[in-house]
Amino acid sequence: KPADGSFDVKINGDDYYFTGYSINLKYILVNTTGIASDNNNIVNGYSLSQNYPNPFNPVTRINYYLPSDSRVTLEIYNLTGERICQLVNKEQSAGIYSVDFGSTILSSGVYFYKLTAVDKTSKNNITQIKKMILLK
């Protein structure tokens, strides 16, 4: 049992007694009990990110990830489904890409951007669509 002016610390079930007036003690406790794996943030396939900033004025950035070489199109649509513009239309190697989109001629409103990619090896076709808001 510790005497006056001392204190007891339990580390991994062992008792440690400290006495004195000035003690520098650095101890990091890492408890991994009950931690489950979370693979939701791991990119396993094609990925189209939410544009940033959103809402935007006058420019926003669109990021996407290609796990393999692909034929890529990235297009902007209005609420009625009319294609406003095509930002990308080319073959791209696997990797992370960023495209800036800006408009001073479009009116405020909701727009959609659509990524279509065809894997060059497997010929699998993916399409992902996200919503963005232009606020002037």
PDB file of C-alpha atoms in Angstrom:
ATOM      1  CA  LYS A   1       0.000   0.000   0.000  1.00  0.00           C
ATOM      2  CA  PRO A   2       1.393   3.432  -0.950  1.00  0.00           C
ATOM      3  CA  ALA A   3       2.581   5.796   1.800  1.00  0.00           C
ATOM      4  CA  ASP A   4       1.610   9.477   2.071  1.00  0.00           C
ATOM      5  CA  GLY A   5       2.892  11.533  -0.895  1.00  0.00           C
ATOM      6  CA  SER A   6       3.050   8.488  -3.133  1.00  0.00           C
ATOM      7  CA  PHE A   7       0.640   6.921  -5.558  1.00  0.00           C
ATOM      8  CA  ASP A   8      -0.136   3.560  -7.100  1.00  0.00           C
ATOM      9  CA  VAL A   9      -0.408   2.865 -10.839  1.00  0.00           C
ATOM     10  CA  LYS A  10      -1.634  -0.411 -12.299  1.00  0.00           C
ATOM     11  CA  ILE A  11      -0.107  -1.284 -15.695  1.00  0.00           C
ATOM     12  CA  ASN A  12      -1.087  -4.573 -17.300  1.00  0.00           C
ATOM     13  CA  GLY A  13      -2.199  -5.915 -13.936  1.00  0.00           C
ATOM     14  CA  ASP A  14       1.043  -5.033 -12.124  1.00  0.00           C
ATOM     15  CA  ASP A  15       1.238  -2.474  -9.310  1.00  0.00           C
ATOM     16  CA  TYR A  16       3.839   0.299  -9.533  1.00  0.00           C
ATOM     17  CA  TYR A  17       4.405   2.623  -6.546  1.00  0.00           C
ATOM     18  CA  PHE A  18       5.799   6.118  -7.032  1.00  0.00           C
ATOM     19  CA  THR A  19       6.981   8.475  -4.332  1.00  0.00           C
ATOM     20  CA  GLY A  20       8.373  11.976  -4.442  1.00  0.00           C
ATOM     21  CA  TYR A  21       7.271  15.470  -5.178  1.00  0.00           C
ATOM     22  CA  SER A  22       8.095  15.722  -8.882  1.00  0.00           C
ATOM     23  CA  ILE A  23       7.459  12.840 -11.235  1.00  0.00           C
ATOM     24  CA  ASN A  24       7.278  12.952 -15.021  1.00  0.00           C
ATOM     25  CA  LEU A  25       5.327   9.923 -16.177  1.00  0.00           C
ATOM     26  CA  LYS A  26       4.488   9.310 -19.820  1.00  0.00           C
ATOM     27  CA  TYR A  27       2.234   6.384 -20.527  1.00  0.00           C
ATOM     28  CA  ILE A  28       0.095   5.603 -23.528  1.00  0.00           C
ATOM     29  CA  LEU A  29      -2.661   3.044 -23.166  1.00  0.00           C
ATOM     30  CA  VAL A  30      -3.858   1.490 -26.389  1.00  0.00           C
ATOM     31  CA  ASN A  31      -6.935  -0.657 -26.017  1.00  0.00           C
ATOM     32  CA  THR A  32      -7.898  -2.524 -29.180  1.00  0.00           C
ATOM     33  CA  THR A  33     -10.663  -4.630 -27.677  1.00  0.00           C
ATOM     34  CA  GLY A  34     -13.873  -4.356 -29.664  1.00  0.00           C
ATOM     35  CA  ILE A  35     -12.499  -2.593 -32.726  1.00  0.00           C
ATOM     36  CA  ALA A  36     -14.100  -3.826 -35.927  1.00  0.00           C
ATOM     37  CA  SER A  37     -12.692  -3.328 -39.384  1.00  0.00           C
ATOM     38  CA  ASP A  38     -14.317  -0.622 -41.494  1.00  0.00           C
ATOM     39  CA  ASN A  39     -13.663  -1.047 -45.178  1.00  0.00           C
ATOM     40  CA  ASN A  40     -16.165   1.619 -46.238  1.00  0.00           C
ATOM     41  CA  ASN A  41     -13.383   4.142 -46.907  1.00  0.00           C
ATOM     42  CA  ILE A  42     -11.302   1.793 -49.027  1.00  0.00           C
ATOM     43  CA  VAL A  43     -11.687   2.385 -52.730  1.00  0.00           C
ATOM     44  CA  ASN A  44     -12.045  -0.991 -54.425  1.00  0.00           C
ATOM     45  CA  GLY A  45     -13.453   0.122 -57.747  1.00  0.00           C
ATOM     46  CA  TYR A  46     -14.501   3.115 -59.768  1.00  0.00           C
ATOM     47  CA  SER A  47     -15.363   6.064 -57.585  1.00  0.00           C
ATOM     48  CA  LEU A  48     -16.931   9.454 -58.296  1.00  0.00           C
ATOM     49  CA  SER A  49     -16.595  11.880 -55.376  1.00  0.00           C
ATOM     50  CA  GLN A  50     -18.990  14.638 -54.386  1.00  0.00           C
ATOM     51  CA  ASN A  51     -17.898  17.924 -55.919  1.00  0.00           C
ATOM     52  CA  TYR A  52     -16.320  20.498 -53.632  1.00  0.00           C
ATOM     53  CA  PRO A  53     -17.387  23.075 -52.767  1.00  0.00           C
ATOM     54  CA  ASN A  54     -21.078  22.338 -53.090  1.00  0.00           C
ATOM     55  CA  PRO A  55     -22.976  24.654 -53.485  1.00  0.00           C
ATOM     56  CA  PHE A  56     -20.429  26.445 -55.618  1.00  0.00           C
ATOM     57  CA  ASN A  57     -19.897  29.786 -57.332  1.00  0.00           C
ATOM     58  CA  PRO A  58     -18.280  30.104 -59.793  1.00  0.00           C
ATOM     59  CA  VAL A  59     -15.958  27.010 -59.742  1.00  0.00           C
ATOM     60  CA  THR A  60     -16.106  23.528 -58.222  1.00  0.00           C
ATOM     61  CA  ARG A  61     -13.808  20.509 -58.340  1.00  0.00           C
ATOM     62  CA  ILE A  62     -14.878  16.981 -59.302  1.00  0.00           C
ATOM     63  CA  ASN A  63     -12.609  14.064 -58.317  1.00  0.00           C
ATOM     64  CA  TYR A  64     -12.822  10.485 -59.534  1.00  0.00           C
ATOM     65  CA  TYR A  65     -10.799   7.300 -59.257  1.00  0.00           C
ATOM     66  CA  LEU A  66     -10.125   4.705 -61.952  1.00  0.00           C
ATOM     67  CA  PRO A  67      -8.819   1.299 -60.766  1.00  0.00           C
ATOM     68  CA  SER A  68      -7.692   0.388 -64.296  1.00  0.00           C
ATOM     69  CA  ASP A  69      -7.126   1.958 -67.712  1.00  0.00           C
ATOM     70  CA  SER A  70     -10.490   3.113 -69.042  1.00  0.00           C
ATOM     71  CA  ARG A  71     -12.350   5.089 -71.688  1.00  0.00           C
ATOM     72  CA  VAL A  72     -13.853   7.960 -69.656  1.00  0.00           C
ATOM     73  CA  THR A  73     -16.533  10.581 -70.177  1.00  0.00           C
ATOM     74  CA  LEU A  74     -17.530  13.171 -67.586  1.00  0.00           C
ATOM     75  CA  GLU A  75     -20.593  15.226 -68.485  1.00  0.00           C
ATOM     76  CA  ILE A  76     -22.768  17.916 -66.892  1.00  0.00           C
ATOM     77  CA  TYR A  77     -26.585  17.826 -67.182  1.00  0.00           C
ATOM     78  CA  ASN A  78     -29.368  20.182 -66.130  1.00  0.00           C
ATOM     79  CA  LEU A  79     -32.585  19.165 -64.335  1.00  0.00           C
ATOM     80  CA  THR A  80     -34.383  18.368 -67.585  1.00  0.00           C
ATOM     81  CA  GLY A  81     -31.665  15.923 -68.617  1.00  0.00           C
ATOM     82  CA  GLU A  82     -30.136  18.170 -71.277  1.00  0.00           C
ATOM     83  CA  ARG A  83     -26.372  17.772 -71.561  1.00  0.00           C
ATOM     84  CA  ILE A  84     -24.744  21.128 -70.769  1.00  0.00           C
ATOM     85  CA  CYS A  85     -21.135  20.184 -71.480  1.00  0.00           C
ATOM     86  CA  GLN A  86     -18.614  17.378 -71.661  1.00  0.00           C
ATOM     87  CA  LEU A  87     -15.573  17.866 -69.425  1.00  0.00           C
ATOM     88  CA  VAL A  88     -13.723  14.633 -70.268  1.00  0.00           C
ATOM     89  CA  ASN A  89     -13.873  12.310 -73.273  1.00  0.00           C
ATOM     90  CA  LYS A  90     -10.698  10.247 -73.547  1.00  0.00           C
ATOM     91  CA  GLU A  91      -8.708   7.178 -72.563  1.00  0.00           C
ATOM     92  CA  GLN A  92      -7.169   7.509 -69.095  1.00  0.00           C
ATOM     93  CA  SER A  93      -4.751   5.365 -67.118  1.00  0.00           C
ATOM     94  CA  ALA A  94      -5.639   4.014 -63.692  1.00  0.00           C
ATOM     95  CA  GLY A  95      -5.367   6.734 -61.055  1.00  0.00           C
ATOM     96  CA  ILE A  96      -6.984   9.676 -59.297  1.00  0.00           C
ATOM     97  CA  TYR A  97      -8.210  12.604 -61.390  1.00  0.00           C
ATOM     98  CA  SER A  98      -9.542  16.106 -60.676  1.00  0.00           C
ATOM     99  CA  VAL A  99     -11.508  18.304 -63.026  1.00  0.00           C
ATOM    100  CA  ASP A 100     -12.514  21.900 -62.320  1.00  0.00           C
ATOM    101  CA  PHE A 101     -15.931  22.998 -63.550  1.00  0.00           C
ATOM    102  CA  GLY A 102     -17.017  26.596 -63.604  1.00  0.00           C
ATOM    103  CA  SER A 103     -19.612  28.637 -65.331  1.00  0.00           C
ATOM    104  CA  THR A 104     -20.475  32.286 -65.447  1.00  0.00           C
ATOM    105  CA  ILE A 105     -23.204  31.759 -68.067  1.00  0.00           C
ATOM    106  CA  LEU A 106     -25.292  29.099 -66.283  1.00  0.00           C
ATOM    107  CA  SER A 107     -28.058  30.200 -63.950  1.00  0.00           C
ATOM    108  CA  SER A 108     -28.344  29.156 -60.324  1.00  0.00           C
ATOM    109  CA  GLY A 109     -29.810  25.722 -59.894  1.00  0.00           C
ATOM    110  CA  VAL A 110     -29.306  22.001 -59.553  1.00  0.00           C
ATOM    111  CA  TYR A 111     -27.071  20.194 -62.024  1.00  0.00           C
ATOM    112  CA  PHE A 112     -25.859  16.617 -62.328  1.00  0.00           C
ATOM    113  CA  TYR A 113     -22.479  15.280 -63.322  1.00  0.00           C
ATOM    114  CA  LYS A 114     -22.130  11.806 -64.785  1.00  0.00           C
ATOM    115  CA  LEU A 115     -19.007   9.659 -64.968  1.00  0.00           C
ATOM    116  CA  THR A 116     -19.037   6.837 -67.504  1.00  0.00           C
ATOM    117  CA  ALA A 117     -16.027   4.538 -67.734  1.00  0.00           C
ATOM    118  CA  VAL A 118     -15.390   1.439 -69.812  1.00  0.00           C
ATOM    119  CA  ASP A 119     -12.597  -0.775 -68.507  1.00  0.00           C
ATOM    120  CA  LYS A 120     -10.168  -1.373 -71.389  1.00  0.00           C
ATOM    121  CA  THR A 121      -9.397  -4.951 -70.324  1.00  0.00           C
ATOM    122  CA  SER A 122     -12.715  -6.374 -69.114  1.00  0.00           C
ATOM    123  CA  LYS A 123     -14.942  -4.030 -71.163  1.00  0.00           C
ATOM    124  CA  ASN A 124     -17.108  -3.561 -68.035  1.00  0.00           C
ATOM    125  CA  ASN A 125     -19.109  -0.344 -68.161  1.00  0.00           C
ATOM    126  CA  ILE A 126     -19.822   1.763 -65.048  1.00  0.00           C
ATOM    127  CA  THR A 127     -21.877   4.913 -64.668  1.00  0.00           C
ATOM    128  CA  GLN A 128     -22.087   7.085 -61.565  1.00  0.00           C
ATOM    129  CA  ILE A 129     -24.100  10.297 -61.160  1.00  0.00           C
ATOM    130  CA  LYS A 130     -23.939  12.994 -58.472  1.00  0.00           C
ATOM    131  CA  LYS A 131     -25.843  16.219 -57.846  1.00  0.00           C
ATOM    132  CA  MET A 132     -24.327  19.688 -57.485  1.00  0.00           C
ATOM    133  CA  ILE A 133     -25.758  23.136 -56.872  1.00  0.00           C
ATOM    134  CA  LEU A 134     -24.691  26.365 -58.550  1.00  0.00           C
ATOM    135  CA  LEU A 135     -25.614  29.279 -56.288  1.00  0.00           C
ATOM    136  CA  LYS A 136     -25.050  32.819 -57.543  1.00  0.00           C
TER     137      LYS A 136
END
